Structure formats: C-alpha cells, structure tokens
Backbone as a ProteinNet text record, in pm:
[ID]
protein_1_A
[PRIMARY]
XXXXXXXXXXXXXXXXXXXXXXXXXXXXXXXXXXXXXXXXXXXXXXXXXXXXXXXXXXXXXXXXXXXXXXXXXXXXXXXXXXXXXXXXXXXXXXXXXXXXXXXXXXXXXXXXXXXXXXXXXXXXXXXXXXXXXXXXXXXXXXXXXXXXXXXXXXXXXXXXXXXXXXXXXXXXXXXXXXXXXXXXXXXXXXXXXXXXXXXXXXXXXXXXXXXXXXXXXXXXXXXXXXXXXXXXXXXXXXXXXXXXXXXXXXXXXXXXXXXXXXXXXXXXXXXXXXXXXXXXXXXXXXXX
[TERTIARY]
84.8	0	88.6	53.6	115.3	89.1	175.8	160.2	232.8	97.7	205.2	246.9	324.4	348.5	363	289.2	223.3	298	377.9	488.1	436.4	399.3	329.7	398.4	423.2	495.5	389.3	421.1	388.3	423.3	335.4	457.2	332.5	374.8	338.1	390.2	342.7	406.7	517.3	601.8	713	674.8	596.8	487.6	393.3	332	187.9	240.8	395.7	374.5	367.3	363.1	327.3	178.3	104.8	-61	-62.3	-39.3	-34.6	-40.1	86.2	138.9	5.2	-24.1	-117.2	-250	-293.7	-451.8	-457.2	-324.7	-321.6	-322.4	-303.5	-296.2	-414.8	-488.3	-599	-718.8	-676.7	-790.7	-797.5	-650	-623.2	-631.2	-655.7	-719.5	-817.3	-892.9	-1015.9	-1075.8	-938.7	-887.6	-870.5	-803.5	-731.4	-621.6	-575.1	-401	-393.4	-267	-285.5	-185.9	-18.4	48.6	139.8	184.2	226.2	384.9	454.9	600.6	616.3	692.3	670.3	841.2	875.4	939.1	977.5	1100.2	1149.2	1051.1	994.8	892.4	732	713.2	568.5	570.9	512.5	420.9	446.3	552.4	497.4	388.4	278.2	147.2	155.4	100.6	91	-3.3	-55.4	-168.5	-194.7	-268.1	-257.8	-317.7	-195.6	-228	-370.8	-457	-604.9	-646.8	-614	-703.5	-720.5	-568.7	-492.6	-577.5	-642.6	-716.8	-675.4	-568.5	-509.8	-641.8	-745.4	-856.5	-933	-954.8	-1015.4	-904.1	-771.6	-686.7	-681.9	-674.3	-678.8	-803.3	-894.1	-1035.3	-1028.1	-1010.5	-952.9	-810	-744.8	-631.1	-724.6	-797.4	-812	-883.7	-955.2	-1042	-948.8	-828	-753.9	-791.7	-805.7	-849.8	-763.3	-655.3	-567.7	-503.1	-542.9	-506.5	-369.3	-386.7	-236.2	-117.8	-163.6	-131.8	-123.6	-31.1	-18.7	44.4	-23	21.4	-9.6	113.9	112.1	182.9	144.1	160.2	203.1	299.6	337.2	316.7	317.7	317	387.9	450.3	499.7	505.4	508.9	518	629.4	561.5	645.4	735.3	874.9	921.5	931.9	908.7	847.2	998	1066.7	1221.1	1298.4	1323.4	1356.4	1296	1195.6	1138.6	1147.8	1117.6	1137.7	1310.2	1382.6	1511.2	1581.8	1446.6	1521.1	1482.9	1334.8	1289	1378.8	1442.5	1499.2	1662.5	1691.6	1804.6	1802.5	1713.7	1661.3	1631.8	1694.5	1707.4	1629.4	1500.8	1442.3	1454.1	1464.8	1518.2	1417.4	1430.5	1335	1220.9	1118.1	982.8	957.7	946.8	869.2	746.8	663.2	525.3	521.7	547.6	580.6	690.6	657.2	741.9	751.9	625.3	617.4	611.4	618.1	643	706.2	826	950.2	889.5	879.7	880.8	1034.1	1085.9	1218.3	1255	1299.4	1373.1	1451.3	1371.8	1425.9	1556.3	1602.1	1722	1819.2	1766.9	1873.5	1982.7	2097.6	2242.4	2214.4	2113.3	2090.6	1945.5	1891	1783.6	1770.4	1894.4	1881.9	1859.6	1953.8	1940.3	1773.9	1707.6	1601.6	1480.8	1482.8	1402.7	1351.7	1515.9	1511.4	1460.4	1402.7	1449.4	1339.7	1198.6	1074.7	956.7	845.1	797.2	727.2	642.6	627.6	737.1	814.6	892.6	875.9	858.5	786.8	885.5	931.2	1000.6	947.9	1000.3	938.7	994.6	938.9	1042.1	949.1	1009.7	868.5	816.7	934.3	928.1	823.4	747.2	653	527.8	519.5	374.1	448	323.8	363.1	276	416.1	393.4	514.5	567.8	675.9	605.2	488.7	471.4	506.1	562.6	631.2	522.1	398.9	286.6	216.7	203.9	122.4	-45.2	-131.3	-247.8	-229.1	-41.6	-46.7	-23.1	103.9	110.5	19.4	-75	-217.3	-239.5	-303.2	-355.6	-260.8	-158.7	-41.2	-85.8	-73.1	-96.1	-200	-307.2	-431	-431.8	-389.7	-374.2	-320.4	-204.8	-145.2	-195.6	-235.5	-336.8	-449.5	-476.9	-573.9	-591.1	-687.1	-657.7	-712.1	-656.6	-701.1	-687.9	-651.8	-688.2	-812.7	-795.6	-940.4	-1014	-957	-1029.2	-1012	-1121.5	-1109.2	-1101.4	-1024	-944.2	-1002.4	-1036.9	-1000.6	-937	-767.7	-728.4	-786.5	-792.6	-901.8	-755.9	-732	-649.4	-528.5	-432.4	-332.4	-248.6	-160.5	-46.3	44.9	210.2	252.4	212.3	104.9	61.4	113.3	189.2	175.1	49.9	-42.2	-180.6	-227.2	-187.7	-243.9	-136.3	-20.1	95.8	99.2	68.5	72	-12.4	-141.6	-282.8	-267.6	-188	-151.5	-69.9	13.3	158.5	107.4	11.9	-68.6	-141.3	-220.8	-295.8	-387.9	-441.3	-588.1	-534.4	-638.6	-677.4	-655.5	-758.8	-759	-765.7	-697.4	-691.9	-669.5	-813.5	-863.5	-759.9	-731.3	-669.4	-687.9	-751.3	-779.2	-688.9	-662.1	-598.4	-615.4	-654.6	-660.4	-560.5	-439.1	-337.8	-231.6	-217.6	-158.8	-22.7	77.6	196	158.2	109.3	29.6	37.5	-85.5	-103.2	1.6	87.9	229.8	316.7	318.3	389.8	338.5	197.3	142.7	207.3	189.3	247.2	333.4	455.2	578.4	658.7	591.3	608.4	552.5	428.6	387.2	478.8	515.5	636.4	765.1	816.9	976.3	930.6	807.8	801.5	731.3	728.5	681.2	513	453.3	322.6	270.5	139.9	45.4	-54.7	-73.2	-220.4	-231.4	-366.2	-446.9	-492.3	-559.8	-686.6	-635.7	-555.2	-504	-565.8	-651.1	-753.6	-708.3	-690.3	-710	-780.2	-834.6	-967.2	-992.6	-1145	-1131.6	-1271.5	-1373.2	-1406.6	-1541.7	-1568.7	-1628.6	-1625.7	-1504.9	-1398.1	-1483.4	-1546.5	-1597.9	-1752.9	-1775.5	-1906.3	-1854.9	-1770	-1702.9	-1673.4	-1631.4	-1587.7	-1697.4	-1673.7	-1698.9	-1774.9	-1862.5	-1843.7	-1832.7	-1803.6	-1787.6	-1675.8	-1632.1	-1517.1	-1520.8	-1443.8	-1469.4	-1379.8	-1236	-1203.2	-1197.3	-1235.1	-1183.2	-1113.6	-944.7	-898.7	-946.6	-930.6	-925.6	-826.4	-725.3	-664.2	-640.7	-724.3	-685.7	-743.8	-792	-847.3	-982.1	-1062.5	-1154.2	-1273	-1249.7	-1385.1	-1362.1	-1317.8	-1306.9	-1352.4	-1316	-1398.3	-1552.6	-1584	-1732.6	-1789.4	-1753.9	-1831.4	-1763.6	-1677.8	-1673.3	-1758.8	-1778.3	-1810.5	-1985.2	-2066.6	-2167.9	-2136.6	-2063.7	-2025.3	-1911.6	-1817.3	-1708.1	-1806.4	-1917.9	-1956.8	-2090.2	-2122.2	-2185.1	-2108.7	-1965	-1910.2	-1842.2	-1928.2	-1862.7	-1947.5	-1890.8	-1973.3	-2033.7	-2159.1	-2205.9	-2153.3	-2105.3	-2021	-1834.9	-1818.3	-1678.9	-1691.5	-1579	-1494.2	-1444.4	-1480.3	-1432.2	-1316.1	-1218.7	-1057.6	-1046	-1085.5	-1044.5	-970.2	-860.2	-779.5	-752.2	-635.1	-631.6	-651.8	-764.2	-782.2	-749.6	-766.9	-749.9	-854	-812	-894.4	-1029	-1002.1	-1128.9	-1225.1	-1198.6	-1282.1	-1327.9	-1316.5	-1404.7	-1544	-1561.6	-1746.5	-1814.7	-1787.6	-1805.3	-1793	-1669.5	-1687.7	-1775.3	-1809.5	-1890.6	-1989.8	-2018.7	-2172.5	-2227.1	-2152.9	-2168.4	-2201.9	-2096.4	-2072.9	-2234.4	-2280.3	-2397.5	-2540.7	-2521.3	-2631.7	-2592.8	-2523	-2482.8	-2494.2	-2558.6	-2602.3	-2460.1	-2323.9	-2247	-2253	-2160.1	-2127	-2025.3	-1954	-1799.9	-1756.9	-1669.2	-1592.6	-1473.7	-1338	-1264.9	-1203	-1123.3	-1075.2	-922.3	-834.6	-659.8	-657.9	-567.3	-477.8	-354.8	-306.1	-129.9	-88.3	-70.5	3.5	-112.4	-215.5	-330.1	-395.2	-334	-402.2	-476	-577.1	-709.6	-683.8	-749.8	-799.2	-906.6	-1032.6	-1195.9	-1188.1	-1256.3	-1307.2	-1455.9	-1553.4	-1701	-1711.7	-1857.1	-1901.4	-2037.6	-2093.4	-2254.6	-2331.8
-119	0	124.4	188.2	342.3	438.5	532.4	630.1	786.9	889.1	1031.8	1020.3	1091.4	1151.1	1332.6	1373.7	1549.5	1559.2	1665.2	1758.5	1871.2	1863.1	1985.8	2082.8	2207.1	2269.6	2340.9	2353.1	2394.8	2516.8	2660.4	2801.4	2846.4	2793	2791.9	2796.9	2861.1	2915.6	2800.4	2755	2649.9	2533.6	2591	2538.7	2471.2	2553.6	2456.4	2347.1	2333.6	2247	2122.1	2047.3	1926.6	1891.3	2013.6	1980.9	2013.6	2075.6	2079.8	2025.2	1928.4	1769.9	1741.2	1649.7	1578.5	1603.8	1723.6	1755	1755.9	1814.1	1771.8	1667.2	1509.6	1443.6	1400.8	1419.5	1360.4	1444.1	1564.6	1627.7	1542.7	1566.5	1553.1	1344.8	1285.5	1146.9	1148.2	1252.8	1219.4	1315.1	1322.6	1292.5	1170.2	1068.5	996.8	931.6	993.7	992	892.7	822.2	674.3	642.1	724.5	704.9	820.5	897.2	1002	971.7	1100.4	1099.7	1240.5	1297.3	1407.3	1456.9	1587.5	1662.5	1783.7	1810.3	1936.5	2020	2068.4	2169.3	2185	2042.4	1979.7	1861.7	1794	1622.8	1584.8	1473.3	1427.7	1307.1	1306.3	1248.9	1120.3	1013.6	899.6	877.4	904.8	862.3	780.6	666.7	630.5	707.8	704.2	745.1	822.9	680.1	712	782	844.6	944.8	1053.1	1057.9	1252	1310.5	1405.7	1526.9	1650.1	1747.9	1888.1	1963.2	1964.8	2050.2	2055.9	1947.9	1847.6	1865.6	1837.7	1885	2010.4	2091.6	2249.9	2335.4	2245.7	2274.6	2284.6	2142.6	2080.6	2150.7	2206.6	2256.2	2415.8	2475	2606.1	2626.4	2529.3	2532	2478	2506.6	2450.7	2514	2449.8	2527.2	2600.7	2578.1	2641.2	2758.4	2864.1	3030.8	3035.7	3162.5	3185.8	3090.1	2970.6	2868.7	2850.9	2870.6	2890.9	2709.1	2689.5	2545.3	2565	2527.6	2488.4	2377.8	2352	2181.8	2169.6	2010	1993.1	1863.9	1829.5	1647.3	1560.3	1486.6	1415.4	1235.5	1197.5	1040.7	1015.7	839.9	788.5	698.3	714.4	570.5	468.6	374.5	206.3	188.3	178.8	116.7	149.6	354.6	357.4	371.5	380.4	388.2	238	119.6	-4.5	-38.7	32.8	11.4	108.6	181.5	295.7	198.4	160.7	119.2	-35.7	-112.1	-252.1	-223.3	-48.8	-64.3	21.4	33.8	109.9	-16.1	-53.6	-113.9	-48.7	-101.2	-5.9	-65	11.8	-57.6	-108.7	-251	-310.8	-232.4	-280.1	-220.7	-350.8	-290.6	-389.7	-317.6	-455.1	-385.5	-468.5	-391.1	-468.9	-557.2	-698.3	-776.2	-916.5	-900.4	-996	-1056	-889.8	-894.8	-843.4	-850.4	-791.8	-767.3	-649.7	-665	-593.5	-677.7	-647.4	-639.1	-610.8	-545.6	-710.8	-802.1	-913.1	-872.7	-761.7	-749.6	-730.5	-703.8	-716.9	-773.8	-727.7	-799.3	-861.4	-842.7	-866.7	-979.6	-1023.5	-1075.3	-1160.1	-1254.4	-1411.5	-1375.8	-1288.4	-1278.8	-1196.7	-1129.1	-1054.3	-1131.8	-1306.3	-1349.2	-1411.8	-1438.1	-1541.4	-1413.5	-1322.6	-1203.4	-1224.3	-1232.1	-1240.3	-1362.1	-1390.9	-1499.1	-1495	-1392.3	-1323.6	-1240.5	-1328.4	-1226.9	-1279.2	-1089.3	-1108.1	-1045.1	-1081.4	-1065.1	-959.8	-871.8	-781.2	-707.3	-730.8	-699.9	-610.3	-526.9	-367.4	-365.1	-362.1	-373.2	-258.3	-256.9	-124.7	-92.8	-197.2	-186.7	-85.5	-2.9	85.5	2.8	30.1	39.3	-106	-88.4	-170.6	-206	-121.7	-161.8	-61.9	83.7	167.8	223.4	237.8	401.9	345.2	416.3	409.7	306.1	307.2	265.9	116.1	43	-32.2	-121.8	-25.9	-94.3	-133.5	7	-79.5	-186.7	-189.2	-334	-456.3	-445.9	-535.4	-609.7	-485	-497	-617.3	-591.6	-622.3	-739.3	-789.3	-919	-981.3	-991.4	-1060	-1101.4	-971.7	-1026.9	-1125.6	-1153	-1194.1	-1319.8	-1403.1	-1575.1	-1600.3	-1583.2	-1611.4	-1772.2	-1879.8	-2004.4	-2075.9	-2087.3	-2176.7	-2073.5	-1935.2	-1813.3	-1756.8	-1751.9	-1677.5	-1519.8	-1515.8	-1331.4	-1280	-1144.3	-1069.5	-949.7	-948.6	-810.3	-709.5	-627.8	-535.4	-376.7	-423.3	-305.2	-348.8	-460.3	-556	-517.8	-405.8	-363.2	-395	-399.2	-547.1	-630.2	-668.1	-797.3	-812.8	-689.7	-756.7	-827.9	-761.6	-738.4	-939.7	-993.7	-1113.4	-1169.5	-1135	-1253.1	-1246.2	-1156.6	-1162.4	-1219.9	-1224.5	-1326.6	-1475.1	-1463	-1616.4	-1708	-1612.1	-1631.3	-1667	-1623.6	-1582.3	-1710.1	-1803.6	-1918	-1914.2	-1787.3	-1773.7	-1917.5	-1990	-2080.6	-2063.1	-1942.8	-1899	-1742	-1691.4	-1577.9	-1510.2	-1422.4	-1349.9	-1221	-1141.9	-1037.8	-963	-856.8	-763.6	-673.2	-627.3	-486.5	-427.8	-303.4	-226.5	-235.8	-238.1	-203.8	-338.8	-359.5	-491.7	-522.6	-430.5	-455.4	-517	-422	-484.4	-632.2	-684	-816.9	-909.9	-853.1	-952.7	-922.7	-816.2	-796.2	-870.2	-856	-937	-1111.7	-1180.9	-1265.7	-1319.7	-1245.2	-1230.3	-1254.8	-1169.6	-1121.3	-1294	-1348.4	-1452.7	-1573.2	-1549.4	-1692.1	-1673.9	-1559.8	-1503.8	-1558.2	-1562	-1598.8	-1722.2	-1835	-1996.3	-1971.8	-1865.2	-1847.9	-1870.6	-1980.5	-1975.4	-1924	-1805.7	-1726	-1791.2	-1855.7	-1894	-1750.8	-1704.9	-1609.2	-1462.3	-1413.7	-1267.7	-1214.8	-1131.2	-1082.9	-969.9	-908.1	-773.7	-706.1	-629.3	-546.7	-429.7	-354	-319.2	-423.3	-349	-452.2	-526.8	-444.2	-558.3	-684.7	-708	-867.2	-983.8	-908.3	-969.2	-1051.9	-997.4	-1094.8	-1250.1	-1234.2	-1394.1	-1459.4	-1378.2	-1493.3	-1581.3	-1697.7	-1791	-1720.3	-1736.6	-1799.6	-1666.9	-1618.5	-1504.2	-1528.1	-1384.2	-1384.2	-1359.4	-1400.9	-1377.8	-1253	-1205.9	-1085.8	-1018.6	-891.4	-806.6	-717.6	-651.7	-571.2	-466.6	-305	-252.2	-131.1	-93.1	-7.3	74	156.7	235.7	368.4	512.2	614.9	631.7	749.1	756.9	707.7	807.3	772.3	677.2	588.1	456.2	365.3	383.7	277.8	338	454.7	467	433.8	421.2	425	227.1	162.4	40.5	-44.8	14.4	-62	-136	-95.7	-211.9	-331.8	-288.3	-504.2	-554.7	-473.8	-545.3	-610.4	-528.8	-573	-679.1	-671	-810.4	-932.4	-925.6	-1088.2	-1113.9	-1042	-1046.3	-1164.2	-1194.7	-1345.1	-1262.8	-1352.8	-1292	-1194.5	-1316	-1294.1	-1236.2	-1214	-1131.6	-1006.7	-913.5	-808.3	-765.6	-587.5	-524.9	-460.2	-449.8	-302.5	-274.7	-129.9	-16.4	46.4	111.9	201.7	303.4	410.5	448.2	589.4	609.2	737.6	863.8	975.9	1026.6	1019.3	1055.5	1054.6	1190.7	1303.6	1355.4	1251.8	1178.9	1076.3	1015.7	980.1	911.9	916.6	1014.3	1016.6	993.2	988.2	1011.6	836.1	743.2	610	604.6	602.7	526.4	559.5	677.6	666.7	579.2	563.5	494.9	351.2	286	161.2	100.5	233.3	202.7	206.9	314.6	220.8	141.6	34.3	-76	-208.9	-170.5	-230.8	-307	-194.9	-224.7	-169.2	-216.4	-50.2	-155.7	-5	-9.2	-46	-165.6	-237.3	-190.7	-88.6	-46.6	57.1	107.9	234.6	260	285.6	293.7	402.9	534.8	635.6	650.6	677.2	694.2	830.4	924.1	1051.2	1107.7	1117.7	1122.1	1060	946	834	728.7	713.3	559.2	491.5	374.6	241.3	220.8	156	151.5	17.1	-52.5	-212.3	-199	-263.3	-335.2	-454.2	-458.2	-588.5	-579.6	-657.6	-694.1	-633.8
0	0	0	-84.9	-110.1	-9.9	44.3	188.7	155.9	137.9	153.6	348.5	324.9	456.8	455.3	528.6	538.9	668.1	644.1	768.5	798.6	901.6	985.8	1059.9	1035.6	1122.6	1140.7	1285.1	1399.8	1472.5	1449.6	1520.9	1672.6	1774.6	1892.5	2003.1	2102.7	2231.3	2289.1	2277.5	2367.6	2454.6	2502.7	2677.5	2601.7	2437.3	2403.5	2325.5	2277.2	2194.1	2150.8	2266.4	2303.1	2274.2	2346.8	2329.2	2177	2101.1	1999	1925.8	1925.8	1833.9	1875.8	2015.3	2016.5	2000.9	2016.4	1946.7	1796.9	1755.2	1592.2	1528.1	1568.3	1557	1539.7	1638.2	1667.3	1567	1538.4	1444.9	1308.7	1261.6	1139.1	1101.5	1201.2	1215.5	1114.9	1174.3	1071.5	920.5	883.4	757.7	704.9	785.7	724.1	807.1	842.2	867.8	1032.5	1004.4	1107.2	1156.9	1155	1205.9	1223.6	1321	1370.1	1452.2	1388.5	1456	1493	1597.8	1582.8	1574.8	1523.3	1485.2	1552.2	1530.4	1583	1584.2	1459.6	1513.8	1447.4	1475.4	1466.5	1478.6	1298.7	1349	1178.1	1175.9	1012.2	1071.2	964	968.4	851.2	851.9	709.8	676.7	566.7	544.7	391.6	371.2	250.9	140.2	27.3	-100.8	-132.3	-149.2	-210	-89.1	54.6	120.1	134.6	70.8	89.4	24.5	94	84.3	119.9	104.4	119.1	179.9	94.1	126.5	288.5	344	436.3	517.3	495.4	615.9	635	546.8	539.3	676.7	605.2	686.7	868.5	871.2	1020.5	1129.3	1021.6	1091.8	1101	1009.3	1015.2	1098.4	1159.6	1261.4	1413	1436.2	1518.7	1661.9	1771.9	1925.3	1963.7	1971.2	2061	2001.9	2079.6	2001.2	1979.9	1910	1857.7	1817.2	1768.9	1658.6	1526.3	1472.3	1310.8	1266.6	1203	1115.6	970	932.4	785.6	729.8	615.6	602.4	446.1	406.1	269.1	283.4	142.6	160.1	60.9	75.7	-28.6	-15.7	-180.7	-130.5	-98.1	16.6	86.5	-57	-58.8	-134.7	-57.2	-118.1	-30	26.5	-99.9	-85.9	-6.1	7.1	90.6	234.5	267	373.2	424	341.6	455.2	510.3	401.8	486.1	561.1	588.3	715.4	813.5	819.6	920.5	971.9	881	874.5	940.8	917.9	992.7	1117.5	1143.9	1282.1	1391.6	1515.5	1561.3	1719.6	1762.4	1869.4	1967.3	2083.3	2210.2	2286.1	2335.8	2450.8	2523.6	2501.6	2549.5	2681.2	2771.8	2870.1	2954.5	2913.8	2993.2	3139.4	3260.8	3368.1	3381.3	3442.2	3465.4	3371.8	3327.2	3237.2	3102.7	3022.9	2897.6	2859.8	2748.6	2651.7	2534.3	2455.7	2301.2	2222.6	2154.6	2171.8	1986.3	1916.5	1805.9	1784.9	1656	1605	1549.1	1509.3	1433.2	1559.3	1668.3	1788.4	1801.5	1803.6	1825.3	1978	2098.4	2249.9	2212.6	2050.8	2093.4	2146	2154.1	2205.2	2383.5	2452	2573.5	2610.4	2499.9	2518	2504.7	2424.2	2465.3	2562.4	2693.1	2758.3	2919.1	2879.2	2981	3051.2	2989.1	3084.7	3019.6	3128.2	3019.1	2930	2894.5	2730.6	2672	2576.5	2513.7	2329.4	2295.9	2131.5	2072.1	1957.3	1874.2	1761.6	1758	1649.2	1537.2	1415.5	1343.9	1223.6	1260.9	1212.9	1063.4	984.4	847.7	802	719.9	679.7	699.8	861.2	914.8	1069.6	1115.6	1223.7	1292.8	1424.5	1584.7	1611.1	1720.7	1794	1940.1	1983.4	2087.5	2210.9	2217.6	2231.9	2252.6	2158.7	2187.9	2331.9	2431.4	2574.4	2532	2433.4	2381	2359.5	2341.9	2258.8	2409.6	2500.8	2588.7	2737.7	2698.8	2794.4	2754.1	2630.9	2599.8	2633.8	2581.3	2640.5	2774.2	2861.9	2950.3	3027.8	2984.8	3014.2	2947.5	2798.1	2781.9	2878.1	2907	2991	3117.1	3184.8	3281.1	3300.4	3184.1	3173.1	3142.7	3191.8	3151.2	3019.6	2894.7	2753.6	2751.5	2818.7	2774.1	2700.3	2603.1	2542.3	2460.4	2490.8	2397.6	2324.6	2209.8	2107.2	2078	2002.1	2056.1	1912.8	1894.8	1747.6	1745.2	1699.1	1702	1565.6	1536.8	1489	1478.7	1310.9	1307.1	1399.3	1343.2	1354.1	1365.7	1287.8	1281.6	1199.5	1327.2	1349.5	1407	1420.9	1507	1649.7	1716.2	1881	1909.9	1905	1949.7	1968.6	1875	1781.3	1848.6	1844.2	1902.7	2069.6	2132.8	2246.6	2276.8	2255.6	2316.6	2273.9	2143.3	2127.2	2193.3	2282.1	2363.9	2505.4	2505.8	2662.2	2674.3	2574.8	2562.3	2457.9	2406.5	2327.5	2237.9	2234.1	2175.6	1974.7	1968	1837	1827.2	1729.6	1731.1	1564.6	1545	1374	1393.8	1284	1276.5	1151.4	1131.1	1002.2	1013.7	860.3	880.6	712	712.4	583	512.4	595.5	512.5	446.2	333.3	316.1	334.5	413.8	437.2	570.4	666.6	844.7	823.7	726.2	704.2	673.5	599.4	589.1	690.4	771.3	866.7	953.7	1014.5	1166.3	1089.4	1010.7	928.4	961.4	951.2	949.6	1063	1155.1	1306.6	1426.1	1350.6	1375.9	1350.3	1258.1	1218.4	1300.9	1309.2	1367.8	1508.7	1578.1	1709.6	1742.9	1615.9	1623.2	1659.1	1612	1664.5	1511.2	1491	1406.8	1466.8	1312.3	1330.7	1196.2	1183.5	1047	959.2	1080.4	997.7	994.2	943.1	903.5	816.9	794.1	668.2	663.6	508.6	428.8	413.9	488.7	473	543.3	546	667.4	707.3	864.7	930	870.1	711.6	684	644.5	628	652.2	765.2	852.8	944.8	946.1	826.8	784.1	715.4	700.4	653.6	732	846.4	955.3	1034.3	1061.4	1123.3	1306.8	1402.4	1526.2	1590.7	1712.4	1796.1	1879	1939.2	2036.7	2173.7	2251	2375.4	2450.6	2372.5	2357.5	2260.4	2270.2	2089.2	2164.2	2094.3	2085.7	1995.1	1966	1866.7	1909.7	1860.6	1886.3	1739.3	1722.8	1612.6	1668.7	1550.8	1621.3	1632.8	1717.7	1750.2	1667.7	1538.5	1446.1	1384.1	1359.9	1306.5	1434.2	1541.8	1621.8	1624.5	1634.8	1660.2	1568.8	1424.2	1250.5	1277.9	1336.9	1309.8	1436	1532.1	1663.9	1647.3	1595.1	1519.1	1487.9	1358.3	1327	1406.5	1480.2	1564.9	1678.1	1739	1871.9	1833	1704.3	1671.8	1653	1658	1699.3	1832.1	1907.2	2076.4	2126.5	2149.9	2278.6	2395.9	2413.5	2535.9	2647.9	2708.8	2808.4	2797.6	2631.7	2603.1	2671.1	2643.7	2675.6	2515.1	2512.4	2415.1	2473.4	2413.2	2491.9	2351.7	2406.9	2262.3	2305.2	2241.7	2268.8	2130.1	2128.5	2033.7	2012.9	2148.5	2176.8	2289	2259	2420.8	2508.7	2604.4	2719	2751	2643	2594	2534.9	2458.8	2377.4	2430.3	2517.3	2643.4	2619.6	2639.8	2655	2500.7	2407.7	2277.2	2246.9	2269.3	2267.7	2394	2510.5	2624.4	2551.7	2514.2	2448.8	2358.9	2274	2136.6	2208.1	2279.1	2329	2431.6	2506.8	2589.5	2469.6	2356.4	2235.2	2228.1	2230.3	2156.8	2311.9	2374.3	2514.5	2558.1	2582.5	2622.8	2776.4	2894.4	2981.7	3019.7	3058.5	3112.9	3229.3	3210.5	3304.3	3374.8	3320.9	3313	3239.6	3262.5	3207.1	3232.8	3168.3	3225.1	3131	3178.4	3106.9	3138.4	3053.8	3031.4	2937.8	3042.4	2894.6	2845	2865.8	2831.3	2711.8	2683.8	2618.7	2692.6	2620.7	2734.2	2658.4	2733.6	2736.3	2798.6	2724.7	2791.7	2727.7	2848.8	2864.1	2891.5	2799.6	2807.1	2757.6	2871.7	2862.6	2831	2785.5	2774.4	2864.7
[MASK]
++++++++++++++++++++++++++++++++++++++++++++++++++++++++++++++++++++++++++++++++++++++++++++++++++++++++++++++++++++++++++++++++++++++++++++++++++++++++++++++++++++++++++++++++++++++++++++++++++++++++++++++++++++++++++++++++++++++++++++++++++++++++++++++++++++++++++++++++++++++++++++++++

C-alpha cells in the first residue's frame, strides 16, 4: 500500500507544543491519517495514497483550538524502498510492559538474551507496518492481555499492525486468534512477526471490518486499537461478533474521547468495566 506523509509545522508558544502535536494528531485522524512521529517543530502524519485530501486537512487545521497557533503543512510520497530500509536498519530498544512482557527489536544484536528475559517475550520486526509496541495505547492493551486468563479463547485483534496485538494473546494461551488490517503490508507484517516468534495465526484478513461478515463464530475478547472515528463508525459489526459474556478493549484514543466512545458503546447495550490512562491516552473495557 502506497503512503504520503504530510509535515506539519507547527509556530506555537514552547509550553503549548506538546498539546499541539497531540490535538493535531488527533484532528487531522479524521482525515485519514494513522500514524504520527513528531518533529522538531511539529508532526509528520501517514496517510494512505487514495485518502490525501489537502482541502479536508486544510479545513480541520483552520479550525484549530488552541489560540495563537499557526500550522502549515506539505506532503509528499512515501518511497516504499527507501522507507522499509530505514525502518529494517533502525534497531528499537526493549519495550517492557511490567514484569512480564519484553517486546524487543528481532534485528537485535541482544535478541537471544532478550528473549530469555521475561515470560512473554515477542520478537518484532517492524518492516513497513507501524507500531513496535512503544505508543502508551499499545502498551495498555499489552498490559491487560497478559493479565488476563485467555486459555481456550477466542481473541479478534481489529487493526493488527505489526501484530503484537495477535501474538501476544496467542503467547498468553488464546486458543484462536482473527486479525484484520486495511493495510496490506500490516497483514504480511502481523504474518511475518507470527512466524519469527513460532506463533500460528491462520486467519489474518485484508480489509477493513467488513472482513468480518465472513468470519466464522464469535469472540470472547476483541482488541481494537486504532483512532476515535473509526472505532465509533466500526463498533456495530465489531460488537456483533462479541460473545455474550466477552470483553471489548479499545484504545487508540485520548482521554477527551471518552465520553463520545462510552456513548456509542452504551447504544450498543455495552457498559464499562474499566478504564486505564497513560500521557493522556485511554484504554476503555465493556461488557454486555
């Protein structure tokens, strides 16, 4: 899949520009745009090819909250070639969530000692799907897998990645575990990432979540970690393959967003079990 990436600079008070990056981020989401780095003095943004809209970002930024904020923006395509071998020689350092899980950089000269370090340890090897496991959203969920007794259960990660999401619940016990993702590098990456760590995932699908009318049976956990309006415009057919008695964990969003997913989730005769923030990123857990 083809990706511009749009560089945002950012001319704002010193003190704001943190909130900045991150409310910008989150505006310009719903555009499109799905993976964020930030910059000396803003945010380059990714968004695929067929979404880039100049106009629509234009709109969204001109309407920006925070006063006396000037942003302006360029965009250009990503090259595949070189962009997967920045990322292939970028070597990222050990992520641990607690005591019990490592996600550690397969190209690691330390990986052999990094798998033997805790008793989930995932091998990851980024290639031209985003996330290592590093963003606060990715490592709640982490989190909360682990905790959790997945034996005998059927999992669906939802917007895959690299497949932590899918390899960690598989690592943990889930029985069986589905995985979608829009983007078709994600899919060979969660793939990829699955084999490097002796984990079979069968069901990796290309799509987005209307992929989910093909599938088979219901789940007893769903992950979804992507952004706001994509879980509220996807959370209908995701929460029609929840098992009774399952658990939804969305993440992805801030902790303004809160009320905007609980709402959505209580039409959908969900209510909330839990809640974790980090940095001012959530994590919201429902149940039936």
């Amino acid at each position: 899949m083809e990706y511009y990436v749009t560089h945002f600079t950012i001319n704002a008070d010193a003190s704001l520009m943190q909130s900045c990056r991150e409310l910008l981020a989150d505006t310009v989401a719903e555009a499109g745009y799905e993976a964020f780095e930030d910059t000396t003095d803003g945010v380059d943004a990714y968004i695929q090819t067929q979404l880039l809209n100049p106009e629509l970002t234009k709109q969204l930024i001109d309407n920006f909250p925070i006063a006396d904020t000037n942003i302006t923006f360029t965009s250009e395509e990503v090259e595949q070639e070189n962009w997967n071998a920045e990322y292939e020689k970028e070597v990222f350092d050990p992520i641990r969530v607690g005591d019990t899980c490592v996600l550690y950089d397969a190209t690691s000269p330390e990986a052999e000692q990094l798998a033997a370090s805790a008793p989930v340890s995932i091998a990851i090897d980024q290639r031209m799907a985003f996330g290592n496991g590093a963003h606060e959203t990715t490592k709640m969920i982490v989190t909360e897998l682990v905790a959790t007794d997945l034996k005998d259960k059927r999992v669906l990660d939802c917007g895959c990645g690299t497949g932590i999401l899918s390899i960690v619940a598989k690592r943990c016990g889930a029985a069986h575990v589905t995985a979608y993702d829009i983007d078709e590098w994600s899919v060979e990456n969660t793939r990829h990432n699955a084999n490097i760590n002796n984990i079979e995932l069968i069901d990796v699908l290309l799509g987005d979540v209307s992929v989910l009318s093909h599938v088979d049976g219901v789940f007893d956990i769903i992950v979804a970690n992507i952004n706001r309006n994509i879980l509220i415009n996807d959370m209908p057919e995701i929460t029609e393959t929840l098992a009774p008695d399952g658990c939804l964990i969305l993440s992805g969003f801030y902790e303004d967003d809160i009320p905007l997913l609980k709402e959505k989730a209580e039409e959908l005769g969900l209510h909330e079990t839990k809640r974790t923030t980090d940095n001012n990123w959530a994590m919201l857990i429902f149940k039936r």
